Amino acid sequence: MSVGYTYEESLTHGVFKGQLSDFSVKLATTRRDSDPDFNKKPRYFSGKKWRRVLHFPKLFLNIMRYRIGYDWVILIILGVLMALLSATVDYIIDSLHTARLRVYDYANSVHVVLSFFVWVTSSLVLLLFAVGFTKLISTNAIGSGIPEMKSILRGVRLIDYLSLPTFVAKIGGLLATSGSGLPIGKEGPFVHLSSIIAHWLSYFLTSFRSIYSNEVFSNELLAAACAVGVACNFAAPIGGVLFSIEVTATYFAVRQYWRGFFGAVCGSFVFSLIGILINSQATITALFFTHFRPDYAFDTVELIVFSLLGLAAGFLGAFFVWLHKSIIKLLRKYKKWLKWLQIHVYLYPAIVMVLFAIITFPPGLGMFCGGRLPMRTALDQLFSNYSWVAAKSERDRTDELEEILDVWQNPNVFVTLVLFLITRVIFAAISIGLPVPAGVFLPVFVIGAAFGRLVGELMVVAFPAGFNNNTIVPGAYAVIGAAAVTGAVTHTISTSVIVFELTGQITHVLPVLIAVLLANAVAQRLQPSFYDSIILLKKLPYLPELPLDLPDTTIVKQFMRTNVPSISTRSTYRELKYLISSSNLPSYPVIDNSNSRFLIGSVKRSLLEDIYARHIVEFKDIYAPMINNESSSEEIGMSPLNEPDDVMDAQQLEQSLEAKDSMIIKLDETMIDAAPFQLVEKTSLIKVHTLFALLSLNHSYVTQGGRLVGIVTLKEIRAAIEEDTSKRLGTRRANSSDRLKNIVAVFNKKGHTLGDENIIIEENSED
């Protein structure tokens, strides 16, 4: 059987007899002529009006394409657009915060009750607007976006996740939620937004689309977009690229490196220039610039405290992930309560917002936990060089220090910092689980800065003179704590680089790296990363990490799925209908026949659905005028007494349909992917895991001598790893119990005692 132009099928793979370039041109031409959707314009930009509007930009882009190249053009546009978007979002969020505070101050000058009503109502209205806007436009905008992008880059297809309605819902929901004052960030949502822009840029700027989309280029562009999304938030191109690699990739191709850096540098540069124009700065500076002493940044003895700070940050980061996961599981535990909340979608966010507004109300509990401060202002104050404890005895206080102490010395620094930590940890874990766009990076960053500041102020109390006549700087502890806690929550090391770019100083490079490494070592032993936890909670397809001590004995034959729905070259339309209705796989293997089951290739489900849909349309076009019923007679203006000879009754029509369904399907050669990924039965689990991670696969067929014998998906790999881990854990416990029994038996035999009693172990003891 011939499967393509100058292509001859052999027993296993097949051989090309002609030029591959001629074959690809033939394939693309056939695709263009046969597929009605190939040249279809997107419904968002259609009509003569849009063609005129897009004429000159397309002409300019064509010139840029031939002179520079698609990669550079897309990345330049992506960086500029994301920088403009980031600056605009920051400006609107700051304006919303300022407006809320001005209205509150005016109401507070009238009466405290009125100010309380304004404080709660303004936050509540903004949050409920975000919930409703997101639910109305696109629910795909809910959450961070990084876990879903991690799944997409691993080969999982999420429907409409990169659509324009999702883009609109993400921006609107993010603006309103951030303006309400809830402790959420915009870093994760911006990774999602950047990916959507990159997806549509590649759609409009790429003129040649062959039968199979270039998935390699698409994934590389999305990976670069993730880096741009992070870099445009903090003007941190290096940290943004490294962070995006750590949170979205298992294996990273070096050829993608320049794309990420180029796009991140373009975005960060434009974002910094916009900051100069808005803030009237003299030059480009760091976002949270610090003024630590470069000549004597820290004493060697402090490295011990920095290490302990990193260990404590690891526990705090693991606790945050556990708390968020526990809250979500608690809500899902009670089915009736969960169903009721799903019906009344505004109730749970309203309860959370009212509680947060009450706790942060400035004349009330808010005066003890910095309730009036936005997160960026709080972060700027936590990084300050001044010691808030030592400032009590200082006579000369600057206006900046007085403003800081008015917030953090009610009633004293330590009580305010502890209450600030508790409220931010609890409400950040709750807020990220609300049905609105929300990121985790900035809230956790602020939590870590507060934790580090608390340790630094305690060090000032314990050592008021410092070390070697050099005072202790609590702001440095805040910087280290911010990097360590964020690294523990996200399981990344690149947070240290982001901190250096944020503060504009690398004086504490060694303490920051030590603390981040220790925090990661602790957190990775206790909890998965926050993004992996979201993947597990949402039950997204994922590939778990391989245990280090996994033996190389488990093979594909032991865990593959043998019952594989397939279609053959001799299948009928009736069999095709049953295949589509009885399974929901994204693609199906194509075999020669049901007996030999030689694998020819694979075909997408959407193409099979189109084939059957065309088959039904053809049948209706032929037999619809012959249907003998009242409606057809009325439509064609006939009397039942004067029917034509070719009119059919229902039984004849059904027989005709059955005869039509018995016809063999004609699979077009351009529909079949002649080279699906294949494994053999004796491939080890370790190799399978490596291939799936390296190539971003979501399934693979298993063949033996060219015959299809099974299929392996992410689900089978995950189950195999979990089963092998549980077996080894049970064996290890059994061996430990046996060794303990032997030791005790020896002691009892020799008459050794412990505490004047013989050491005895029960026979039925398990551990």
Tab-separated table of N, CA, C and O in Angstrom, residues 316-394:
chain	number	residue	atom	x	y	z
A	316	LEU	N	8.782	27.137	56.216
A	316	LEU	CA	7.688	28.079	55.986
A	316	LEU	C	7.108	27.914	54.584
A	316	LEU	O	5.884	27.939	54.393
A	317	GLY	N	7.974	27.733	53.585
A	317	GLY	CA	7.494	27.530	52.221
A	317	GLY	C	6.699	26.245	52.078
A	317	GLY	O	5.649	26.214	51.426
A	318	ALA	N	7.177	25.154	52.695
A	318	ALA	CA	6.442	23.887	52.654
A	318	ALA	C	5.098	24.016	53.375
A	318	ALA	O	4.083	23.452	52.925
A	319	PHE	N	5.077	24.761	54.491
A	319	PHE	CA	3.819	24.969	55.214
A	319	PHE	C	2.826	25.748	54.356
A	319	PHE	O	1.625	25.446	54.369
A	320	PHE	N	3.283	26.729	53.604
A	320	PHE	CA	2.393	27.509	52.752
A	320	PHE	C	1.756	26.622	51.682
A	320	PHE	O	0.549	26.703	51.426
A	321	VAL	N	2.564	25.775	51.037
A	321	VAL	CA	2.022	24.868	50.017
A	321	VAL	C	1.021	23.902	50.641
A	321	VAL	O	-0.052	23.641	50.080
A	322	TRP	N	1.363	23.369	51.814
A	322	TRP	CA	0.453	22.447	52.497
A	322	TRP	C	-0.848	23.139	52.888
A	322	TRP	O	-1.928	22.565	52.766
A	323	LEU	N	-0.761	24.381	53.359
A	323	LEU	CA	-1.951	25.116	53.770
A	323	LEU	C	-2.886	25.353	52.592
A	323	LEU	O	-4.104	25.145	52.692
A	324	HIS	N	-2.342	25.795	51.479
A	324	HIS	CA	-3.171	26.021	50.291
A	324	HIS	C	-3.825	24.727	49.826
A	324	HIS	O	-5.021	24.693	49.504
A	325	LYS	N	-3.057	23.650	49.799
A	325	LYS	CA	-3.601	22.360	49.371
A	325	LYS	C	-4.677	21.872	50.335
A	325	LYS	O	-5.702	21.333	49.909
A	326	SER	N	-4.478	22.079	51.620
A	326	SER	CA	-5.453	21.628	52.617
A	326	SER	C	-6.754	22.410	52.512
A	326	SER	O	-7.845	21.848	52.682
A	327	ILE	N	-6.656	23.709	52.224
A	327	ILE	CA	-7.871	24.528	52.073
A	327	ILE	C	-8.697	24.043	50.886
A	327	ILE	O	-9.926	23.902	50.967
A	328	ILE	N	-8.034	23.778	49.771
A	328	ILE	CA	-8.749	23.303	48.584
A	328	ILE	C	-9.379	21.930	48.851
A	328	ILE	O	-10.546	21.681	48.498
A	329	LYS	N	-8.644	21.042	49.487
A	329	LYS	CA	-9.190	19.708	49.774
A	329	LYS	C	-10.330	19.780	50.784
A	329	LYS	O	-11.283	18.992	50.699
A	330	LEU	N	-10.249	20.711	51.713
A	330	LEU	CA	-11.326	20.861	52.685
A	330	LEU	C	-12.615	21.320	52.006
A	330	LEU	O	-13.708	20.844	52.336
A	331	LEU	N	-12.489	22.221	51.048
A	331	LEU	CA	-13.672	22.680	50.318
A	331	LEU	C	-14.268	21.566	49.461
A	331	LEU	O	-15.483	21.489	49.273
A	332	ARG	N	-13.410	20.707	48.940
A	332	ARG	CA	-13.892	19.608	48.092
A	332	ARG	C	-14.399	18.422	48.905
A	332	ARG	O	-15.086	17.554	48.357
A	333	LYS	N	-14.060	18.368	50.168
A	333	LYS	CA	-14.420	17.212	50.995
A	333	LYS	C	-15.923	17.098	51.179
A	333	LYS	O	-16.488	16.002	51.124
A	334	TYR	N	-16.584	18.220	51.383
A	334	TYR	CA	-18.026	18.230	51.614
A	334	TYR	C	-18.718	18.525	50.284
A	334	TYR	O	-18.764	19.671	49.829
A	335	LYS	N	-19.251	17.481	49.663
A	335	LYS	CA	-19.791	17.574	48.311
A	335	LYS	C	-20.969	18.543	48.233
A	335	LYS	O	-21.069	19.337	47.296
A	336	LYS	N	-21.875	18.466	49.209
A	336	LYS	CA	-23.051	19.343	49.175
A	336	LYS	C	-22.639	20.809	49.304
A	336	LYS	O	-23.171	21.677	48.609
A	337	TRP	N	-21.711	21.067	50.216
A	337	TRP	CA	-21.211	22.440	50.396
A	337	TRP	C	-20.519	22.929	49.132
A	337	TRP	O	-20.705	24.070	48.701
A	338	LEU	N	-19.715	22.048	48.509
A	338	LEU	CA	-19.015	22.430	47.288
A	338	LEU	C	-19.997	22.706	46.154
A	338	LEU	O	-19.849	23.682	45.403
A	339	LYS	N	-21.010	21.849	46.021
A	339	LYS	CA	-22.007	22.049	44.969
A	339	LYS	C	-22.775	23.344	45.195
A	339	LYS	O	-23.086	24.074	44.243
A	340	TRP	N	-23.079	23.642	46.442
A	340	TRP	CA	-23.787	24.881	46.761
A	340	TRP	C	-22.938	26.104	46.436
A	340	TRP	O	-23.432	27.105	45.929
A	341	LEU	N	-21.626	26.015	46.712
A	341	LEU	CA	-20.729	27.123	46.393
A	341	LEU	C	-20.567	27.292	44.892
A	341	LEU	O	-20.380	28.416	44.402
A	342	GLN	N	-20.592	26.181	44.154
A	342	GLN	CA	-20.484	26.280	42.706
A	342	GLN	C	-21.713	26.949	42.104
A	342	GLN	O	-21.614	27.609	41.069
A	343	ILE	N	-22.866	26.765	42.720
A	343	ILE	CA	-24.070	27.439	42.253
A	343	ILE	C	-24.027	28.923	42.616
A	343	ILE	O	-24.299	29.795	41.788
A	344	HIS	N	-23.665	29.215	43.863
A	344	HIS	CA	-23.563	30.603	44.333
A	344	HIS	C	-22.076	31.003	44.298
A	344	HIS	O	-21.387	31.016	45.329
A	345	VAL	N	-21.592	31.302	43.108
A	345	VAL	CA	-20.158	31.513	42.907
A	345	VAL	C	-19.649	32.770	43.604
A	345	VAL	O	-18.441	32.893	43.849
A	346	TYR	N	-20.511	33.708	43.924
A	346	TYR	CA	-20.066	34.970	44.519
A	346	TYR	C	-19.972	34.891	46.047
A	346	TYR	O	-19.371	35.778	46.662
A	347	LEU	N	-20.540	33.862	46.650
A	347	LEU	CA	-20.633	33.831	48.109
A	347	LEU	C	-19.275	33.624	48.763
A	347	LEU	O	-18.884	34.396	49.654
A	348	TYR	N	-18.551	32.591	48.351
A	348	TYR	CA	-17.255	32.298	48.978
A	348	TYR	C	-16.252	33.442	48.799
A	348	TYR	O	-15.604	33.861	49.778
A	349	PRO	N	-16.072	33.995	47.578
A	349	PRO	CA	-15.186	35.168	47.462
A	349	PRO	C	-15.637	36.342	48.315
A	349	PRO	O	-14.799	37.065	48.875
A	350	ALA	N	-16.958	36.544	48.436
A	350	ALA	CA	-17.450	37.660	49.253
A	350	ALA	C	-17.100	37.457	50.721
A	350	ALA	O	-16.692	38.405	51.415
A	351	ILE	N	-17.240	36.234	51.220
A	351	ILE	CA	-16.891	35.949	52.622
A	351	ILE	C	-15.409	36.211	52.872
A	351	ILE	O	-15.019	36.848	53.860
A	352	VAL	N	-14.569	35.730	51.960
A	352	VAL	CA	-13.119	35.926	52.109
A	352	VAL	C	-12.769	37.407	52.084
A	352	VAL	O	-11.977	37.897	52.913
A	353	MET	N	-13.364	38.145	51.149
A	353	MET	CA	-13.044	39.562	51.015
A	353	MET	C	-13.502	40.356	52.238
A	353	MET	O	-12.786	41.246	52.713
A	354	VAL	N	-14.678	40.062	52.749
A	354	VAL	CA	-15.174	40.778	53.927
A	354	VAL	C	-14.283	40.506	55.131
A	354	VAL	O	-13.940	41.431	55.894
A	355	LEU	N	-13.886	39.258	55.326
A	355	LEU	CA	-13.004	38.927	56.450
A	355	LEU	C	-11.662	39.645	56.327
A	355	LEU	O	-11.146	40.198	57.304
A	356	PHE	N	-11.100	39.640	55.123
A	356	PHE	CA	-9.809	40.309	54.924
A	356	PHE	C	-9.939	41.817	55.136
A	356	PHE	O	-9.046	42.445	55.731
A	357	ALA	N	-11.027	42.408	54.659
A	357	ALA	CA	-11.229	43.846	54.840
A	357	ALA	C	-11.416	44.198	56.309
A	357	ALA	O	-10.925	45.239	56.775
A	358	ILE	N	-12.117	43.355	57.063
A	358	ILE	CA	-12.304	43.619	58.494
A	358	ILE	C	-10.978	43.551	59.231
A	358	ILE	O	-10.659	44.406	60.074
A	359	ILE	N	-10.175	42.525	58.914
A	359	ILE	CA	-8.895	42.353	59.613
A	359	ILE	C	-7.920	43.468	59.266
A	359	ILE	O	-7.144	43.923	60.118
A	360	THR	N	-7.937	43.950	58.024
A	360	THR	CA	-6.988	44.983	57.606
A	360	THR	C	-7.550	46.396	57.738
A	360	THR	O	-6.909	47.345	57.261
A	361	PHE	N	-8.719	46.566	58.330
A	361	PHE	CA	-9.287	47.905	58.503
A	361	PHE	C	-8.333	48.753	59.352
A	361	PHE	O	-8.039	48.419	60.504
A	362	PRO	N	-7.789	49.858	58.806
A	362	PRO	CA	-6.708	50.603	59.480
A	362	PRO	C	-6.996	51.041	60.909
A	362	PRO	O	-6.133	50.852	61.785
A	363	PRO	N	-8.165	51.617	61.249
A	363	PRO	CA	-8.382	51.991	62.650
A	363	PRO	C	-8.625	50.806	63.573
A	363	PRO	O	-8.588	50.971	64.800
A	364	GLY	N	-8.860	49.627	63.003
A	364	GLY	CA	-9.116	48.440	63.818
A	364	GLY	C	-7.885	47.563	63.907
A	364	GLY	O	-6.788	48.010	64.258
A	365	LEU	N	-8.075	46.280	63.565
A	365	LEU	CA	-6.954	45.339	63.609
A	365	LEU	C	-5.881	45.677	62.593
A	365	LEU	O	-4.735	45.240	62.730
A	366	GLY	N	-6.234	46.430	61.571
A	366	GLY	CA	-5.272	46.760	60.536
A	366	GLY	C	-4.096	47.574	61.016
A	366	GLY	O	-3.011	47.516	60.422
A	367	MET	N	-4.258	48.333	62.089
A	367	MET	CA	-3.136	49.123	62.588
A	367	MET	C	-2.049	48.249	63.210
A	367	MET	O	-0.910	48.684	63.382
A	368	PHE	N	-2.369	46.992	63.535
A	368	PHE	CA	-1.396	46.082	64.135
A	368	PHE	C	-0.771	45.125	63.119
A	368	PHE	O	0.095	44.319	63.482
A	369	CYS	N	-1.217	45.180	61.854
A	369	CYS	CA	-0.663	44.244	60.864
A	369	CYS	C	-0.405	44.913	59.517
A	369	CYS	O	-0.356	44.234	58.489
A	370	GLY	N	-0.216	46.217	59.500
A	370	GLY	CA	0.076	46.915	58.251
A	370	GLY	C	-1.023	46.769	57.225
A	370	GLY	O	-0.748	46.576	56.034
A	371	GLY	N	-2.272	46.880	57.659
A	371	GLY	CA	-3.388	46.625	56.765
A	371	GLY	C	-3.549	47.635	55.656
A	371	GLY	O	-4.140	47.328	54.617
A	372	ARG	N	-3.035	48.833	55.833
A	372	ARG	CA	-3.202	49.894	54.829
A	372	ARG	C	-2.198	49.774	53.686
A	372	ARG	O	-2.389	50.345	52.611
A	373	LEU	N	-1.119	49.027	53.895
A	373	LEU	CA	-0.022	49.009	52.940
A	373	LEU	C	-0.314	48.114	51.741
A	373	LEU	O	-0.659	46.946	51.910
A	374	PRO	N	-0.139	48.606	50.502
A	374	PRO	CA	-0.089	47.710	49.339
A	374	PRO	C	1.199	46.874	49.401
A	374	PRO	O	2.159	47.228	50.092
A	375	MET	N	1.215	45.784	48.672
A	375	MET	CA	2.342	44.858	48.785
A	375	MET	C	3.661	45.475	48.313
A	375	MET	O	4.711	45.245	48.920
A	376	ARG	N	3.621	46.237	47.254
A	376	ARG	CA	4.864	46.824	46.755
A	376	ARG	C	5.416	47.858	47.736
A	376	ARG	O	6.634	47.944	47.933
A	377	THR	N	4.548	48.644	48.353
A	377	THR	CA	5.011	49.595	49.368
A	377	THR	C	5.572	48.872	50.574
A	377	THR	O	6.612	49.267	51.124
A	378	ALA	N	4.898	47.801	51.001
A	378	ALA	CA	5.392	47.010	52.130
A	378	ALA	C	6.751	46.420	51.816
A	378	ALA	O	7.656	46.405	52.663
A	379	LEU	N	6.936	45.934	50.601
A	379	LEU	CA	8.221	45.340	50.220
A	379	LEU	C	9.325	46.380	50.211
A	379	LEU	O	10.453	46.113	50.659
A	380	ASP	N	9.021	47.575	49.738
A	380	ASP	CA	10.011	48.645	49.719
A	380	ASP	C	10.435	49.024	51.136
A	380	ASP	O	11.622	49.285	51.398
A	381	GLN	N	9.495	49.035	52.075
A	381	GLN	CA	9.827	49.367	53.463
A	381	GLN	C	10.568	48.225	54.164
A	381	GLN	O	11.452	48.472	54.981
A	382	LEU	N	10.221	47.003	53.857
A	382	LEU	CA	10.903	45.863	54.480
A	382	LEU	C	12.360	45.776	54.059
A	382	LEU	O	13.199	45.244	54.801
A	383	PHE	N	12.697	46.281	52.875
A	383	PHE	CA	14.082	46.263	52.391
A	383	PHE	C	14.897	47.466	52.871
A	383	PHE	O	16.058	47.603	52.479
A	384	SER	N	14.325	48.327	53.692
A	384	SER	CA	15.023	49.552	54.091
A	384	SER	C	16.245	49.240	54.949
A	384	SER	O	16.312	48.231	55.649
A	385	ASN	N	17.233	50.139	54.899
A	385	ASN	CA	18.490	49.943	55.628
A	385	ASN	C	18.360	50.161	57.125
A	385	ASN	O	19.174	49.674	57.899
A	386	TYR	N	17.349	50.906	57.532
A	386	TYR	CA	17.237	51.282	58.940
A	386	TYR	C	16.821	50.089	59.785
A	386	TYR	O	16.059	49.228	59.353
A	387	SER	N	17.311	50.092	61.024
A	387	SER	CA	16.827	49.123	62.009
A	387	SER	C	15.675	49.763	62.765
A	387	SER	O	15.840	50.795	63.422
A	388	TRP	N	14.500	49.181	62.684
A	388	TRP	CA	13.320	49.774	63.312
A	388	TRP	C	13.382	49.687	64.826
A	388	TRP	O	12.827	50.519	65.528
A	389	VAL	N	14.064	48.690	65.360
A	389	VAL	CA	14.201	48.558	66.813
A	389	VAL	C	15.183	49.590	67.340
A	389	VAL	O	14.925	50.279	68.335
A	390	ALA	N	16.326	49.734	66.677
A	390	ALA	CA	17.334	50.696	67.125
A	390	ALA	C	16.879	52.129	66.912
A	390	ALA	O	17.391	53.045	67.560
A	391	ALA	N	15.913	52.346	66.043
A	391	ALA	CA	15.468	53.705	65.747
A	391	ALA	C	14.728	54.344	66.906
A	391	ALA	O	14.511	55.545	66.912
A	392	LYS	N	14.330	53.556	67.926
A	392	LYS	CA	13.626	54.133	69.066
A	392	LYS	C	14.494	55.122	69.822
A	392	LYS	O	14.015	56.108	70.352
A	393	SER	N	15.786	54.842	69.898
A	393	SER	CA	16.684	55.692	70.680
A	393	SER	C	17.370	56.754	69.834
A	393	SER	O	18.156	57.526	70.340
A	394	GLU	N	17.113	56.788	68.540
A	394	GLU	CA	17.749	57.769	67.671
A	394	GLU	C	16.962	59.080	67.713
A	394	GLU	O	15.737	59.079	67.670
